[in-house]
Structure formats: C-alpha cells, structure tokens
Coordinates of C-alpha atoms and ligand atoms in Angstrom, one line a residue:
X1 CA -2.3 2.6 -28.3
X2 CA 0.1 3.4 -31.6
X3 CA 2.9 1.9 -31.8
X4 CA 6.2 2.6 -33.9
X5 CA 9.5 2.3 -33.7
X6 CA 9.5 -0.5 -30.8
X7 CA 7.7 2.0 -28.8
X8 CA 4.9 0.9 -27.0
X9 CA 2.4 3.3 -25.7
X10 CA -0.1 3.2 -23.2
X11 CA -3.5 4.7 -23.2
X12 CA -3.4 8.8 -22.2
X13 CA -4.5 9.1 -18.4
X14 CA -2.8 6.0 -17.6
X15 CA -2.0 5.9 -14.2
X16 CA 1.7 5.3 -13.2
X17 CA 2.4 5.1 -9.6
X18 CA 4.5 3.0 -7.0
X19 CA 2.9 1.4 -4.2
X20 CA 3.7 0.8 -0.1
X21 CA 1.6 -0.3 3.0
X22 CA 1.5 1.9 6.4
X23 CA 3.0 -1.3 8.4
X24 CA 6.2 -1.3 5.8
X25 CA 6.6 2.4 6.1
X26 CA 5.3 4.2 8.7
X27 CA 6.8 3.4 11.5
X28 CA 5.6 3.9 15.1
X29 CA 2.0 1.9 14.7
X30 CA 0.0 0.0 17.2
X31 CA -1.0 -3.1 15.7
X32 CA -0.2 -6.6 16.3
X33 CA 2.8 -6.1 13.6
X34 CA 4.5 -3.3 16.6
X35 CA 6.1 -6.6 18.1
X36 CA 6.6 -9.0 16.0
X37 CA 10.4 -10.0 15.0
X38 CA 11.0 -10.6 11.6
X39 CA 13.1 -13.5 10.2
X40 CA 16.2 -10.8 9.8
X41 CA 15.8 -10.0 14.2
X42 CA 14.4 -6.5 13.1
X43 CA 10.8 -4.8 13.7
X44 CA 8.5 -2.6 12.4
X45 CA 8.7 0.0 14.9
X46 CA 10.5 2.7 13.0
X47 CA 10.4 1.3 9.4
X48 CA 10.9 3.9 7.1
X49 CA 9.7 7.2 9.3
X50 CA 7.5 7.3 6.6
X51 CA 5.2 8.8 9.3
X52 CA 7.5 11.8 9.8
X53 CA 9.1 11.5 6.3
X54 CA 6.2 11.4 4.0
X55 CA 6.0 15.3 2.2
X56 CA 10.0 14.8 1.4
X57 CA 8.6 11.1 0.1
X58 CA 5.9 13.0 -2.1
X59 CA 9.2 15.2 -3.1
X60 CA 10.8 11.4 -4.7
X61 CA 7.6 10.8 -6.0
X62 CA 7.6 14.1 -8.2
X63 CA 10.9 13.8 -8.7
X64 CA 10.4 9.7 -10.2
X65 CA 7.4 11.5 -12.4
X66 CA 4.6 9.1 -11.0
X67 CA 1.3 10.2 -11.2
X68 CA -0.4 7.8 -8.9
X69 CA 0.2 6.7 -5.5
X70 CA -1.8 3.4 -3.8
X71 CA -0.7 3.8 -0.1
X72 CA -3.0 2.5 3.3
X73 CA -4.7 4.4 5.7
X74 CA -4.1 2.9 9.3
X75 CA -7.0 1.5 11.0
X76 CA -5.3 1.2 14.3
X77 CA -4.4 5.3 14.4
X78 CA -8.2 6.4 13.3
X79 CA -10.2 4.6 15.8
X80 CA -9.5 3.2 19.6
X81 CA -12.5 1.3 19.9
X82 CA -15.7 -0.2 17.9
X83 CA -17.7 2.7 16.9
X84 CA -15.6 5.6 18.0
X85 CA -14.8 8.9 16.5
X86 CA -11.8 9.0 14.5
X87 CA -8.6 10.4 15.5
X88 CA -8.8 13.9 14.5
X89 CA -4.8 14.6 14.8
X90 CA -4.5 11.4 13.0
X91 CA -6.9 12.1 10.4
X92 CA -5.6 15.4 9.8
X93 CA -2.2 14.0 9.0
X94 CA -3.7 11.9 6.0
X95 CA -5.6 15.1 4.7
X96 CA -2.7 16.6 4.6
X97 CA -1.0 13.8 2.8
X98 CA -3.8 13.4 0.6
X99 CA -3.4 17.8 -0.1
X100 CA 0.2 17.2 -1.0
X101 CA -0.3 14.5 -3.3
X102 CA -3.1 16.8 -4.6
X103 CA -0.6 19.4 -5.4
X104 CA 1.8 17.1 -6.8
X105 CA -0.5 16.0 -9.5
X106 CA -0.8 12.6 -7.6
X107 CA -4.0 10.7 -7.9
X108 CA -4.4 8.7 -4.6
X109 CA -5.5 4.7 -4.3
X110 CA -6.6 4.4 -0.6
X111 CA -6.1 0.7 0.7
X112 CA -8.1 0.2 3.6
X113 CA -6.9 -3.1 5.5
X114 CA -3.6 -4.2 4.3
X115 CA -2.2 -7.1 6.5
X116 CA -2.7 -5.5 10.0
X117 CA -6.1 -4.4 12.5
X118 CA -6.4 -2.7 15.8
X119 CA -4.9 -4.0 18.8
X120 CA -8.8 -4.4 19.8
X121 CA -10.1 -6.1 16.8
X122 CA -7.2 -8.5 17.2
X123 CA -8.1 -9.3 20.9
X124 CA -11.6 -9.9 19.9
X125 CA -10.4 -12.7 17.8
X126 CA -9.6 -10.4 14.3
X127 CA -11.7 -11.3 11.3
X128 CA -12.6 -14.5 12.5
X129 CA -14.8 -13.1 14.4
X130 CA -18.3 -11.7 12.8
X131 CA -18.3 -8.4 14.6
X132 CA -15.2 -7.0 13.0
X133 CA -17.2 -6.6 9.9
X134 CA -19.9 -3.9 11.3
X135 CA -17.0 -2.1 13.0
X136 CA -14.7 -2.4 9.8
X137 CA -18.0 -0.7 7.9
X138 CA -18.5 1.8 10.5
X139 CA -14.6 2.7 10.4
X140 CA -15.0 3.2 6.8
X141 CA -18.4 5.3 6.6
X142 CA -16.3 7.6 9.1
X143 CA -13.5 7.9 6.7
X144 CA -15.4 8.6 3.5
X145 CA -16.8 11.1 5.0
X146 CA -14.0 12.7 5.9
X147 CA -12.2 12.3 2.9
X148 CA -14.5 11.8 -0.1
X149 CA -13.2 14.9 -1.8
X150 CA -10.0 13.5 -1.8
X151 CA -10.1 10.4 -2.5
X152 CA -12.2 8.5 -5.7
X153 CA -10.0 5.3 -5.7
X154 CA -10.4 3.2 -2.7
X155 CA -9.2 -0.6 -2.1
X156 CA -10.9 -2.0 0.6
X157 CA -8.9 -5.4 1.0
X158 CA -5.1 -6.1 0.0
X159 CA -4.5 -9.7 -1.0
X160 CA -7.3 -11.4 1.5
X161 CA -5.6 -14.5 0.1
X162 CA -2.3 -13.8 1.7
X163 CA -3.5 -12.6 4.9
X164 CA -5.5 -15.5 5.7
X165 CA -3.7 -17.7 4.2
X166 CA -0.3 -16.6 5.9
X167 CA -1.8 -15.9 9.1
X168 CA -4.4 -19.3 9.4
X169 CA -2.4 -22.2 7.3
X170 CA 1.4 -21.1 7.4
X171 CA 2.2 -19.3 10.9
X172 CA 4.0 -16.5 9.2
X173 CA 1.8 -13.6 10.0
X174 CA 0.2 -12.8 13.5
X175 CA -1.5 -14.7 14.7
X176 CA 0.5 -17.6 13.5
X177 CA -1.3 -20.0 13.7
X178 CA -1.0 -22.8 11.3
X179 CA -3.4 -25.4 9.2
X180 CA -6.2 -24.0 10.5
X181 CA -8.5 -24.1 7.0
X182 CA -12.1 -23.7 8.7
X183 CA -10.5 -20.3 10.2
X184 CA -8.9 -19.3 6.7
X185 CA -12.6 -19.9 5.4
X186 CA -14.1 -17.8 8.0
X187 CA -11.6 -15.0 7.5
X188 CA -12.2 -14.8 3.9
X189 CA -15.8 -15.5 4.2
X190 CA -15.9 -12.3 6.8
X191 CA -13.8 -10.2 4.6
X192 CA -15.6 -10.8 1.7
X193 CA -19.1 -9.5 3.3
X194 CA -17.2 -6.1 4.9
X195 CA -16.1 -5.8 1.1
X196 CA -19.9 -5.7 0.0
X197 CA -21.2 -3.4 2.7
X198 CA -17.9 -1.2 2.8
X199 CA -18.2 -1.4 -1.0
X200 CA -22.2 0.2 -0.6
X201 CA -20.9 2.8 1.9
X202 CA -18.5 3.8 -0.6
X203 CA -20.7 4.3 -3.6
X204 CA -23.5 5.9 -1.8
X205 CA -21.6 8.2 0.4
X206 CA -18.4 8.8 -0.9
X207 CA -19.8 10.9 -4.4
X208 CA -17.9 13.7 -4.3
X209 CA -17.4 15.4 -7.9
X210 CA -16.0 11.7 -9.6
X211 CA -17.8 8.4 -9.3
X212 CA -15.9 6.3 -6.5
X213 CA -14.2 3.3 -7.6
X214 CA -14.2 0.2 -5.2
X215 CA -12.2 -3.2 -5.4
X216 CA -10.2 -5.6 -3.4
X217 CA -6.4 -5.8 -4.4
X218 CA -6.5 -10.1 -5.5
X219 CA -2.6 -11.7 -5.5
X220 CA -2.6 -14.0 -8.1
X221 CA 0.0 -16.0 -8.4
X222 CA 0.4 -19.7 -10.7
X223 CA 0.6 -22.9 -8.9
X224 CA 2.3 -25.6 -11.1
X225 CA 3.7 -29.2 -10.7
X226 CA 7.3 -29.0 -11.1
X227 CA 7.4 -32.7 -12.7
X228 CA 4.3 -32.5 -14.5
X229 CA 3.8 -36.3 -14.1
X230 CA 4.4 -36.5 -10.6
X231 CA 0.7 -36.8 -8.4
X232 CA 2.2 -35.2 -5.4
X233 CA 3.6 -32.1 -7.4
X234 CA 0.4 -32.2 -9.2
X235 CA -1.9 -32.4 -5.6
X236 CA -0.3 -29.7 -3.6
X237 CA -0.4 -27.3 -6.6
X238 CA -3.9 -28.0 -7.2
X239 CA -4.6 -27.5 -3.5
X240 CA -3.0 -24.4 -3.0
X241 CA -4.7 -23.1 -6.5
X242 CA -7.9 -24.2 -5.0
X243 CA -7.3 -22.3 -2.1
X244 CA -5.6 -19.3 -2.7
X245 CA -7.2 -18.5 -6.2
X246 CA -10.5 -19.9 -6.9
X247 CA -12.1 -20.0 -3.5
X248 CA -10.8 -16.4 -2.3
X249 CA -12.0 -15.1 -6.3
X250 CA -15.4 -16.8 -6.1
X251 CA -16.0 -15.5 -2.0
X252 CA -15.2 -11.9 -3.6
X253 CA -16.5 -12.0 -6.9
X254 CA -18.9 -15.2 -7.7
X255 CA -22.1 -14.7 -9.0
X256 CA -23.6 -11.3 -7.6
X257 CA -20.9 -10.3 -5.1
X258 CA -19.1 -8.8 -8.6
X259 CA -21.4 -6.3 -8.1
X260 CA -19.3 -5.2 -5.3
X261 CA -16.6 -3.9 -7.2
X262 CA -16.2 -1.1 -9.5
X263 CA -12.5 -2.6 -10.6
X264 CA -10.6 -5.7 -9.9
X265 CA -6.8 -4.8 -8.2
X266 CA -4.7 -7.6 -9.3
X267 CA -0.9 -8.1 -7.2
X268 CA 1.1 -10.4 -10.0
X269 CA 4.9 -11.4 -8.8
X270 CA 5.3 -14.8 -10.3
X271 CA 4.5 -18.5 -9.9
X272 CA 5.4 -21.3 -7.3
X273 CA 5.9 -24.6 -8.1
X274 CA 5.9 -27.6 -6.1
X275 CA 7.8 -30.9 -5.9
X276 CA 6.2 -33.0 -3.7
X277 CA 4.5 -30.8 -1.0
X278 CA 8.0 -28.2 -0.8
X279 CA 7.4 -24.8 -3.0
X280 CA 10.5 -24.2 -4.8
X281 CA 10.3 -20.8 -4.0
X282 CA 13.0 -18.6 -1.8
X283 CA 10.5 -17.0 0.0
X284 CA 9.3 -20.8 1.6
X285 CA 13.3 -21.1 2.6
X286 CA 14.6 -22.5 -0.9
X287 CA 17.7 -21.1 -1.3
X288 CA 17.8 -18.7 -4.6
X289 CA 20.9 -20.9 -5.6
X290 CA 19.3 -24.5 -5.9
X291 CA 16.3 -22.9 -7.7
X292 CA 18.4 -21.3 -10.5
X293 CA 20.7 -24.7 -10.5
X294 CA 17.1 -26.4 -11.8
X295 CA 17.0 -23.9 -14.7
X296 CA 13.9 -21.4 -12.4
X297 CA 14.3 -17.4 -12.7
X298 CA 13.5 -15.6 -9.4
X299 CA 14.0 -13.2 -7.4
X300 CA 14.3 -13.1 -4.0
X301 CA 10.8 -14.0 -3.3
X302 CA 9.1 -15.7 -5.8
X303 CA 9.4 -17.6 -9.7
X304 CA 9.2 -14.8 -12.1
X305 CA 6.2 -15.8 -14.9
X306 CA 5.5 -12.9 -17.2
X307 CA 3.7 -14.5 -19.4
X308 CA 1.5 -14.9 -16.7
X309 CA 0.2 -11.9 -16.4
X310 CA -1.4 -11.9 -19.8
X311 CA -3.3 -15.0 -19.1
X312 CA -4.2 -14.2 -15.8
X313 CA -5.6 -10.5 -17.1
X314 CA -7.2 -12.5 -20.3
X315 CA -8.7 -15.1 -17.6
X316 CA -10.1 -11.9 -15.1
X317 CA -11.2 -9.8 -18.3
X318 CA -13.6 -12.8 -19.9
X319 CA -14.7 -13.8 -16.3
X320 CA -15.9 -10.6 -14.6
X321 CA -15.9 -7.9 -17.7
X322 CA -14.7 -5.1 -15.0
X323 CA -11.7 -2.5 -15.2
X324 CA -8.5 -3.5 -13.7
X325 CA -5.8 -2.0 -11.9
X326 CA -2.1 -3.8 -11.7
X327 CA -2.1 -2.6 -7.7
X328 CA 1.0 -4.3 -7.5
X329 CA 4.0 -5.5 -9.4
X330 CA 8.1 -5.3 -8.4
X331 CA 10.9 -7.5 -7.8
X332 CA 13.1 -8.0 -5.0
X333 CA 16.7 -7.9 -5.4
X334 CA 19.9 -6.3 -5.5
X335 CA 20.7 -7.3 -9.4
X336 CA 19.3 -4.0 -11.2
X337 CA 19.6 -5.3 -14.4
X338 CA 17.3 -8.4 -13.6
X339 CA 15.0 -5.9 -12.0
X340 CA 14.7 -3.9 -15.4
X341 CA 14.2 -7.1 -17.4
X342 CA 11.6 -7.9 -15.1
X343 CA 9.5 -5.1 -15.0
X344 CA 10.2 -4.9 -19.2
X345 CA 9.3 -7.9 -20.0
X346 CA 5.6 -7.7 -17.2
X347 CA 4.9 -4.1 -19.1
X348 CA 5.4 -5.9 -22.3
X349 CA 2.8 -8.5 -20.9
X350 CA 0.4 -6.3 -19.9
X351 CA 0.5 -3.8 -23.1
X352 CA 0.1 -7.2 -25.2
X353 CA -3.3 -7.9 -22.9
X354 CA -4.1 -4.6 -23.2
X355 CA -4.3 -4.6 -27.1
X356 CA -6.2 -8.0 -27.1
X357 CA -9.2 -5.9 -25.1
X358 CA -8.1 -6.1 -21.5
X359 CA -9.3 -2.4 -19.8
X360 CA -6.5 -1.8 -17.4
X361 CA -6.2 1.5 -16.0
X362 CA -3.0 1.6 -14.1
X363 CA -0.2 -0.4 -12.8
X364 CA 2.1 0.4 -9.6
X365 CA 4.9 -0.8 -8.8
X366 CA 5.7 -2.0 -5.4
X367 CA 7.1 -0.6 -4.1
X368 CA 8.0 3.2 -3.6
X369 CA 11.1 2.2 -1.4
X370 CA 13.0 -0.5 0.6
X371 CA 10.9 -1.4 3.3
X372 CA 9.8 -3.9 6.3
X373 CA 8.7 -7.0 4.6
X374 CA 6.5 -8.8 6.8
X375 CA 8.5 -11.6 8.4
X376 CA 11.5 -11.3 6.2
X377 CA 12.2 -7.8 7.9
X378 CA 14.6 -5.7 5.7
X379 CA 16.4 -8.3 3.4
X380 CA 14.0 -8.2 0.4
X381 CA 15.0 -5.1 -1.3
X382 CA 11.7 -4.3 -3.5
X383 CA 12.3 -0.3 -3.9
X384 CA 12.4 2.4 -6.3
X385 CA 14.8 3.8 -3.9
X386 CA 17.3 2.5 -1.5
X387 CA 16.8 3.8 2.3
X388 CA 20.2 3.2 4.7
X389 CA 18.5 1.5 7.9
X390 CA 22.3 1.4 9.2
X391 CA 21.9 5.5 9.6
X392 CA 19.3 6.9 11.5
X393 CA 18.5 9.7 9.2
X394 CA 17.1 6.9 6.9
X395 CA 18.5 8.8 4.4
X396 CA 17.0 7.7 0.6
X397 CA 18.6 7.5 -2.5
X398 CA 17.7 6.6 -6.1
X399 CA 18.1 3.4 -7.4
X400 CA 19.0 2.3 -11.1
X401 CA 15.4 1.1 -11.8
X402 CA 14.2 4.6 -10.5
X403 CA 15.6 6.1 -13.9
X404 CA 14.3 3.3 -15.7
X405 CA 10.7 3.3 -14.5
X406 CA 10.8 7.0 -14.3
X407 CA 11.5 7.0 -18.2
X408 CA 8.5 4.9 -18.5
X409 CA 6.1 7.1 -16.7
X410 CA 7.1 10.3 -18.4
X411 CA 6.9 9.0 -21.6
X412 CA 3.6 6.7 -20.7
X413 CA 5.3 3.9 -22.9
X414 CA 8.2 1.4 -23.1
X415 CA 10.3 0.9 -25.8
X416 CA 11.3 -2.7 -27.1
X417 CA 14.2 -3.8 -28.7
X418 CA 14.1 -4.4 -31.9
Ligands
FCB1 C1 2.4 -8.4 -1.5 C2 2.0 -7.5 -0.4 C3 3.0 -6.3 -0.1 C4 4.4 -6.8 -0.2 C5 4.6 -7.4 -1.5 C6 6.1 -7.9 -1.8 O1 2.0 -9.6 -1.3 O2 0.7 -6.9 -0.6 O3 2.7 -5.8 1.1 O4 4.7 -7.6 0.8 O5 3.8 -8.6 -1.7

C-alpha cells in the first residue's frame, strides 16, 4: 500500500466488484417475495430481467472494469422439495453465468440465502422451523457439487440480522409479522447452525484447485442516542444494538462457531439514531427533509457514518482475527455528487483501516444496478447504472458514479485531495 501524490492504493488482487441479490434482479422467481407489494404499488415479478438479461449485464460489468461479482443463487429455482435433485435447466443457467463471468475475468462471490426461501420452506414455517436447516445443508452439498470448480467464494447468509429482524419484530418482510423476539431468536439461532454445517460441507467438499472461503455477509450498522442525555434515546439504541449487533455476532461467531467462517462479509451503510423509540432514519418513514433540518447527512435510506466503518473493521479485526470482505457498501439517491462523496470518503475509511492492520480483501458496491428494494419497490435508486422500468426493454444506462467507481477499479486506488 504506497502512497504518493494523494493517491491511495490498495493491495494488488484486490477485489473490486458490485453486488445484487436474485429477488432484486431476476425477475420471474417463486418465492414468498413473487407477491408481495412494495411500498411504491410495484412487485418483484419482472425486476430487472436480470434472468434473461444477465450475459449483456456481464457486458456492463466488463465495461465498469470490475473484477468481482457477489450475486445469489436462488434456492427456490434449484430444488422443489426437501431433498430433491436440483433443477438441472436451472442449474445450467448459473454454470453458464458462472462461465461468462469466468471469461470476463470475474471472480464470483456466491450468496446462498439472501432474504427469500422456497415456497415449501416457507409453508413449513421458514427458518423457524428446525428442519429448514438439514434441507438448507442438503441444498447446498448439491450445489457445491455442482459448482465447486467455479466457485471458491461462497456466502452462505446475507445480513441474518435484517431478515429476522425485518421479518419477526418490524412486519416489513414476509412474513410480517411483528415483535415477535422469541421467533427472531429462533431464526437466528437456526441460521446460525445451517452456517456451521453448510460451512463444513463447503470446506470438505467444495476443494476444487483453491481453498473455499465461507462467511456470512453481517450488516452492521451504529445505533446512537440522538440526545445523548436522554434515557429513552439511550434505551432503544441500546436495544436495537443488543439485538441486531451483538446477539446476531455472538450466535454466528462467539466462542468456537468462528471456526465456521473462513472470512467475515461486513454490509456498512450508516448509522440510525433514535429519539425516543422513533429512528430518525428515511427508511423508518422520516422524511429526508426533517433529518437534514437537524444537521444528519443521508441518503435515502439510512445516516451516512464513514468513520464508522473504520471502527467497526478495527472492532471485527481485534475480535475474530479473520479476513474480511466489504460485501456491501452504496448509497441511494439521485444526487451523484453526494454519491461520490460517499463512496470517497467509506474507501478513504477503509484504506485508513487497512494500513492500521485490518486484512480486507475486497469491497463491492451495491449495487450493480437500480433495482427492487424490498418493500420500498423501485424508489431507492442504489445503482451503478440506471435501468428505465417505464420501458419494457429495461434498457440500462451508465450512471455518473459508474465513471467514478470505474476509475477506482482500474487503477486499484483512489485519489484524495490534497
Ligand atoms: C442490504 C441488503 C441488500 C439491499 C441493500 C440496500 O441490507 O442486503 O439486499 O437491500 O441493503
């Protein structure tokens, strides 16, 4: 890592790639997402055509000089009941996915369960239930099997926190429920045990030429007071920090479950905080305005923290000792500028981390494109590149911050001003 001339560099073999999930992309899935209505009236059923569209996406990816891609294989199209064969048509389109991105110089991240299951596992009572976990393990010592060669980088879970937690205590995911906490427990508790035996299957049976590399993708994002006197802000912060951070860290990674990961996958957006029990956030219905009024930078979603991310990557570096990977990182927005200072000032973050010790090995940005947004729909504009939902073609197009982060990945630094 030499640096002159306000140029920072990054390590050689540094992965750069952008991220996406197959429910935001795809289109035409079977899962408990397929009818669900967003916030913005729209579904999921067509999303990007990513399903159709995804060698001219390889094209943009080439063409934005990535050289890593973390995208999710669909449960729900490889298997139609517990223990059955996989798909073959289906697999065969992810092999040849996996071939393209092979050609292009792309180094996959597979993510196994990102926010969605089979319409069976769901029906069965989804990862509350015990048995999902044999059938998620048996699911996955299909897949390695069939894809080992391809694939060394595998992500088992994305953001347990956020699934549980949105689907068991806030009624924004399916199955909406709300405040249920001994069913968040459960859900983390089950996830956390498919990690460890998915995790084995991986390392024993997926050696194919380059020692697999297993971890969960954990969102961390800051809980603060927003009066730092006030008990209430204080409580709910500490609450949510409790629950979101430290219990889903210490289910995954306490004491010898670390063993179960190769790497830790760390999402970073930002920081919430709380006055009184409401999280001055835009994603929990704040509007962007009245947090700005009190002084807060955001984006469409969340606080933006950089600073952050260096003490979250100094916390995970003296606590577990493993590599990392930033699996996720963007902004949502239509201000380009804002974007750009964003992702600057994160990479300037994570470089400073990274000369204090910290082992990080990549960083993708989420996300490749525009996409469905859980149950904000289309309105949070996270992309590399712009896709026109108005026209059926879904024609994309670059962005500003596709030249920007493009720069980046060429050159495998950023420069600073001076
Ligand atoms: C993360 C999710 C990803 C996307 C981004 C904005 O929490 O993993 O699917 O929704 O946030």
């Amino acid at each position: 890592m030499i640096n002159s001339d306000n140029v920072l560099k990054f390590p050689p073999g540094f992965l750069w790639g952008t991220a996406t999930a197959p429910t935001q992309v795809e289109g035409h899935i079977e899962n408990e997402w397929t009818s669900f209505v967003a916030q913005d009236g729209n579904n999921c059923k067509i999303a990007c055509d990513n399903y159709h569209r995804y060698p001219e996406d390889i094209d943009w990816m080439s063409r934005l000089g990535t050289n890593a891609y973390r995208f999710g294989i669909e449960w729900s199209r490889l298997q139609s009941a517990p223990f059955a064969p996989l798909n073959q048509n289906e697999l065969a389109r992810y092999v040849d996915l996996l071939d393209r991105l092979r050609a292009a110089g792309i180094t996959p991240m597979a993510v196994l369960h990102h926010f969605s299951n089979p319409p069976w596992i769901n029906a069965a009572g989804g990862w509350t239930n015990p048995a999902t976990i044999p059938a998620f393990v048996d699911y996955v010592r299909k897949l390695v099997a069939a894809i080992k060669d391809r694939v060394y980088l595998w992500n088992t879970f994305n953001e347990p926190d956020t699934y549980a937690c949105v689907a068991y205590l806030l009624g924004g995911f399916p199955p909406q429920q709300r405040w249920k906490l001994g069913q968040f427990r459960r859900v983390i508790d089950h996830m956390a045990r498919a990690h460890a035996q998915a995790s084995r299957v991986i390392r024993r049976e997926g050696h194919a030429g380059r020692k697999p590399e297993v971890g969960i993708a954990k969102n961390w994002t800051f809980f603060h007071a927003y009066k730092r006197f006030s008990p209430w802000d204080r409580a709910t912060a500490f609450g949510c920090h409790y629950t979101f951070n430290k219990f889903v860290l210490d289910a995954f990674l306490g004491g010898w479950r670390r063993r179960a990961s190769t790497y830790i996958g760390l999402n970073y957006y930002g920081r919430v905080r709380f006055h009184h029990f409401r999280a001055m956030i835009p994603a929990s219905g704040t509007p962007v305005k009245d947090i700005k009024d009190v002084g807060f930078v955001c984006d469409d979603m969340v606080e933006r923290y950089p600073e952050g991310l260096g003490k979250i990557l100094g916390y995970l570096r003296r606590k577990f000792r493993l590599p990392i990977y930033i699996t996720e990182h963007g902004a949502a927005s239509d201000d380009e500028p804002f974007r750009e200072l964003d992702l600057q000032q994160n990479l300037q973050a994570l470089h400073r981390s990274m000369s204090e010790g910290t082992d990080v090995r990549g960083f993708f940005y989420w996300s490749l494109m525009d996409n469905f947004e859980w149950q904000f729909g289309y309105t949070k504009k996270f992309g590399l590149l712009a896709v026109d939902f108005q026209d059926p073609k879904l024609p994309r197009s670059l962005k500003p911050l596709a030249g920007v982060y493009s720069q980046i990945c060429r050159d495998n630094s950023i420069r600073v001003s001076p």
